[in-house]
CSV table of C-alpha atoms and ligand atoms in Angstrom, one decimal:
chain,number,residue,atom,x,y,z
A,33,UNK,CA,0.0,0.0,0.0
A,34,UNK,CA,2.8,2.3,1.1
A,35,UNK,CA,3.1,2.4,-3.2
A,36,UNK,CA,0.0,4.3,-3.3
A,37,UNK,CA,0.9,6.9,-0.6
A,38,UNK,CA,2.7,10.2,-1.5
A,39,UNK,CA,5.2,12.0,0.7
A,40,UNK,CA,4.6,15.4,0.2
A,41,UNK,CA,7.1,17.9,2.0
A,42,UNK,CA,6.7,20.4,3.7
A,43,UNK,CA,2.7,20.9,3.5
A,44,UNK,CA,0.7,22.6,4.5
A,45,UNK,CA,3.7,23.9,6.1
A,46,UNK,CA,7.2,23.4,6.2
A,47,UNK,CA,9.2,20.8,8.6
A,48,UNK,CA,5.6,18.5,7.9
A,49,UNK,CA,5.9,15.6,5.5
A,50,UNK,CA,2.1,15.0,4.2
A,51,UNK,CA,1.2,11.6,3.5
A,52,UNK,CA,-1.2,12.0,0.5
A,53,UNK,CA,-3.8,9.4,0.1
A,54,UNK,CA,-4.8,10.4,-3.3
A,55,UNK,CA,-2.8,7.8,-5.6
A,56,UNK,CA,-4.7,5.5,-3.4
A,57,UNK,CA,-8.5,6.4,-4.2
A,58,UNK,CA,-8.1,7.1,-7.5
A,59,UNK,CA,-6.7,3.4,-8.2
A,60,UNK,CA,-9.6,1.0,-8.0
A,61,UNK,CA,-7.9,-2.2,-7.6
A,62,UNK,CA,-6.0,-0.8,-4.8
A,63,UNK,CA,-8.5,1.2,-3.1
A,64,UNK,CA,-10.1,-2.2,-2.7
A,65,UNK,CA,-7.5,-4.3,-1.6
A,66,UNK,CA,-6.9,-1.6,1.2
A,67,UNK,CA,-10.7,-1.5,2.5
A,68,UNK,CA,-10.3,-5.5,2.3
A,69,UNK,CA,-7.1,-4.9,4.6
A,70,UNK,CA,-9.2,-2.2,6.9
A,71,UNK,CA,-12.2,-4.5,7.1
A,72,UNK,CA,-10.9,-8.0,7.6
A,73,UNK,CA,-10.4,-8.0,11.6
A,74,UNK,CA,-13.7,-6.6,11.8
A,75,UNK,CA,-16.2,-9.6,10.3
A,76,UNK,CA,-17.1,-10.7,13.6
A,77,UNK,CA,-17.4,-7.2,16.1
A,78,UNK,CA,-20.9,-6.3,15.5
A,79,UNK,CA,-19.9,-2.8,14.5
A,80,UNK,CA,-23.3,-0.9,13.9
A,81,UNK,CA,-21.5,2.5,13.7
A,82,UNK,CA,-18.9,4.0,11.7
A,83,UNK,CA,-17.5,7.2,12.7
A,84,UNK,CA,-15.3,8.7,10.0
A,85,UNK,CA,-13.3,12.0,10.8
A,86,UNK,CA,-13.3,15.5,8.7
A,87,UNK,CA,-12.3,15.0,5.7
A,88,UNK,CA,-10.2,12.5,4.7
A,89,UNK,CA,-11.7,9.8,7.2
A,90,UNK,CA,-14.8,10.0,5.1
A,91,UNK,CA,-13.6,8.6,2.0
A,92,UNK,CA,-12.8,5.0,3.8
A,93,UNK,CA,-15.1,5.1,6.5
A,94,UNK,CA,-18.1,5.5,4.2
A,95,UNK,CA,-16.1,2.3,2.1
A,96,UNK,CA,-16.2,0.4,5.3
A,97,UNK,CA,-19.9,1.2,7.0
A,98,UNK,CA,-21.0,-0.2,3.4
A,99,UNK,CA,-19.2,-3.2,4.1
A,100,UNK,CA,-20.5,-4.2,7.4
A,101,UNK,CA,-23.7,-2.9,6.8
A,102,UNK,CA,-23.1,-0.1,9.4
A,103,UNK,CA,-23.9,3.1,9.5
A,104,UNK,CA,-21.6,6.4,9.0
A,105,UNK,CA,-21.4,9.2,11.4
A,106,UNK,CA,-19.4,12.2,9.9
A,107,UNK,CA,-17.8,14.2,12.9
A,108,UNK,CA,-16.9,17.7,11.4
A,109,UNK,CA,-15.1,20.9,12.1
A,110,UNK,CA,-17.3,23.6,13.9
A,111,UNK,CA,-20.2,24.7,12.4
A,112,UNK,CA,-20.3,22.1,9.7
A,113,UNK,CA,-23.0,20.2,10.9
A,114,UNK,CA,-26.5,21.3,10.8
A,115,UNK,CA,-28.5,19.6,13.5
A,116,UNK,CA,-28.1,19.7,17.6
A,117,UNK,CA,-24.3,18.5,18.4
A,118,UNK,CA,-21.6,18.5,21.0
A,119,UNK,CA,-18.3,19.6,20.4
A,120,UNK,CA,-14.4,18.8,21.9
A,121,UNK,CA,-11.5,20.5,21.7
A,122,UNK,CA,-7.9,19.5,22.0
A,123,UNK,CA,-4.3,20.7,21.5
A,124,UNK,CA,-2.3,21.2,18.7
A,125,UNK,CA,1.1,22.3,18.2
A,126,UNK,CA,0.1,25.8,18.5
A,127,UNK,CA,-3.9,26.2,20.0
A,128,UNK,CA,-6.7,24.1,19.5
A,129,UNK,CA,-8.8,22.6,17.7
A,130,UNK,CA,-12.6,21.4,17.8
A,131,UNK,CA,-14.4,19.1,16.3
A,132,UNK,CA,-18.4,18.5,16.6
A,133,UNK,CA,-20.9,15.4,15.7
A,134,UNK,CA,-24.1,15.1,16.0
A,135,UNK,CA,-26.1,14.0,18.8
A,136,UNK,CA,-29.0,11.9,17.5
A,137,UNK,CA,-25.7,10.0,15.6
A,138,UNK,CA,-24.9,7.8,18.1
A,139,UNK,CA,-26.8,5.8,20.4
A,140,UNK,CA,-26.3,4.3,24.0
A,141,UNK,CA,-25.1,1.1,23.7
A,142,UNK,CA,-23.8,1.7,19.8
A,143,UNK,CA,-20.7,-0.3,18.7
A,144,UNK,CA,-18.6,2.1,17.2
A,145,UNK,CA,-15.5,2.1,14.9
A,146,UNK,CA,-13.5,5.0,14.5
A,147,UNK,CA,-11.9,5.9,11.0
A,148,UNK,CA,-9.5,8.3,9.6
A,149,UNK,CA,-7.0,7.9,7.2
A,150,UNK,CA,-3.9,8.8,9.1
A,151,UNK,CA,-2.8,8.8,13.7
A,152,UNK,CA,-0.2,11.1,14.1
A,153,UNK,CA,-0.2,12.4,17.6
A,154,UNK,CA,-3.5,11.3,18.6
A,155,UNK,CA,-5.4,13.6,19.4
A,156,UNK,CA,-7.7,13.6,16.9
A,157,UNK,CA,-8.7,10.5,17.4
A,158,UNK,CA,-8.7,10.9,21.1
A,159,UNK,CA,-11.1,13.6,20.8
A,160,UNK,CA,-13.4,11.9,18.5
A,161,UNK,CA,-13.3,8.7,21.1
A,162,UNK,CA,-14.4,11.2,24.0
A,163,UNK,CA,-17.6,12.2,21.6
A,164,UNK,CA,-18.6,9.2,20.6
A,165,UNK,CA,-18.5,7.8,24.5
A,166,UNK,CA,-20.3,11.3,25.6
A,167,UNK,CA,-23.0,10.0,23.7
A,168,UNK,CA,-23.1,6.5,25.2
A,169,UNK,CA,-21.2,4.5,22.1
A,170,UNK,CA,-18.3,1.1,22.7
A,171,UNK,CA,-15.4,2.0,21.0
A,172,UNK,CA,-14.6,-1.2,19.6
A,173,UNK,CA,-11.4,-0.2,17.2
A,174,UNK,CA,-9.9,2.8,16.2
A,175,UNK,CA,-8.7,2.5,12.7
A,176,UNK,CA,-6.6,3.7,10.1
A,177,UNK,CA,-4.7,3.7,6.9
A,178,UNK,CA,-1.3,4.0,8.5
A,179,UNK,CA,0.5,5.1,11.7
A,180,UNK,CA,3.0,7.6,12.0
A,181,UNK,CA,4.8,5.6,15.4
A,182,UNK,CA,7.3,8.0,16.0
A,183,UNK,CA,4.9,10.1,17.2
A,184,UNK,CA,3.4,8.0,19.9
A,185,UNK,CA,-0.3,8.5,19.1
A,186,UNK,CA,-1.3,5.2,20.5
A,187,UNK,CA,-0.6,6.7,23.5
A,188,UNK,CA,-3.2,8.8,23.9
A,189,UNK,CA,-5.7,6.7,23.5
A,190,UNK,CA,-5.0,4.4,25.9
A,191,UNK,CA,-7.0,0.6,26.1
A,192,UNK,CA,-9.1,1.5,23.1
A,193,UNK,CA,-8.0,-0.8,20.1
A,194,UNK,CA,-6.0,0.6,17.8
A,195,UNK,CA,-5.3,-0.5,13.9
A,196,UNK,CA,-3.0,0.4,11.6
A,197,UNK,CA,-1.7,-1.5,8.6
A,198,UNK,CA,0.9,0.9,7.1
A,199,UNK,CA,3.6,2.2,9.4
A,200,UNK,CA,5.7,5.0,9.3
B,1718,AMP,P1,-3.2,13.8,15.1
B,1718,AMP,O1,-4.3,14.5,15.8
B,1718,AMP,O2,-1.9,14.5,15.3
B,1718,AMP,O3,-3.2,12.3,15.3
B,1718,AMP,O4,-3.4,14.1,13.6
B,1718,AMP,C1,-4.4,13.4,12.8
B,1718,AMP,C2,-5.1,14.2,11.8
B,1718,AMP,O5,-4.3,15.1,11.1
B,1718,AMP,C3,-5.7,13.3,10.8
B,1718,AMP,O6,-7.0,13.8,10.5
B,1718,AMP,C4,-4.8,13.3,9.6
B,1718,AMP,O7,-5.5,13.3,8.4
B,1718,AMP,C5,-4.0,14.6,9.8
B,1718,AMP,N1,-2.6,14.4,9.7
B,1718,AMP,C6,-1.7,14.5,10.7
B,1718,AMP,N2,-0.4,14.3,10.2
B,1718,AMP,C7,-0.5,14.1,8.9
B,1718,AMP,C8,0.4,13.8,7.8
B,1718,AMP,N3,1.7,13.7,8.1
B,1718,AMP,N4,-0.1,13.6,6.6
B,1718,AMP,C9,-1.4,13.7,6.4
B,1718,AMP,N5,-2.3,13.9,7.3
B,1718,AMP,C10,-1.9,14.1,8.6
């Protein structure tokens, strides 16, 4: 997979090498072999929820939720969404950042899988775990395209499952 991943450097700012997951989606053959890699631990979880994070999480997560028949939850950046949501914010390099979902998305007792495409630091996905489990949701994996490990993001999100099948 790690053939259909571009390095760009120094974007969106300098000292940051982006990992592009455009070669990726526009290849059919192995866009699917990498949602047949994403979904293949997950047959037997009973996931009824897929959460897929602004805006690159949504173009897997939506791939996924279609394969086990789930449903997809889209948490957005403020003032995205247009119905009654919570919000949570957490720290980046420099400030913070928020990120909303729905209320009425998830449900108590929900199964949930969290997508996006790549776990950096973590706190993206930290912050998206903390919404979903506001709401009464099971985190049952955390997933994702690939894992940049030298920056300790599993860390964060401490006993939740985590999945990764490119690494950095
Ligand atoms: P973090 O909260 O640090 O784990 O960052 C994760 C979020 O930032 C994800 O939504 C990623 O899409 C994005 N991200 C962080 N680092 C990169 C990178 N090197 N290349 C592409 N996206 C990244």
């Amino acid at each position: 997979m790690k053939k259909y991943i571009r390095d760009i450097q120094d974007f969106p700012k300098e000292g940051i090498s982006f990992k592009d997951i455009t070669p990726l989606l526009i290849d059919p053959i192995a866009r699917k072999k990498c949602l047949d890699v994403l979904v293949a631990a997950l047959k037997d979880q009973a996931i009824n929820k897929v959460v897929g994070v602004e805006s690159r999480g949504f173009f897997f997560g939506t791939l996924i939720a279609q394969e086990l028949n789930a449903g997809f939850v889209p948490v957005r950046k403020p003032n995205k969404l247009p119905f009654d949501t919570i919000s949570a914010s957490y720290d980046l390099e420099y400030g913070t950042d928020t990120l909303e979902i729905h209320t009425d998305a998830i449900q108590p007792g929900d199964r949930v899988l969290i997508h996006d495409d790549v776990l950096a630091t973590g706190g993206t996905a930290k912050a998206v775990c903390e919404l979903v489990e506001r709401l009464g949701g099971t985190i049952v994996q955390c997933n994702f395209i690939m894992e940049l490990t030298f920056l300790n993001g599993r860390d964060k999100l401490g006993d939740r499952p985590v999945f990764a099948p490119v690494v950095y």
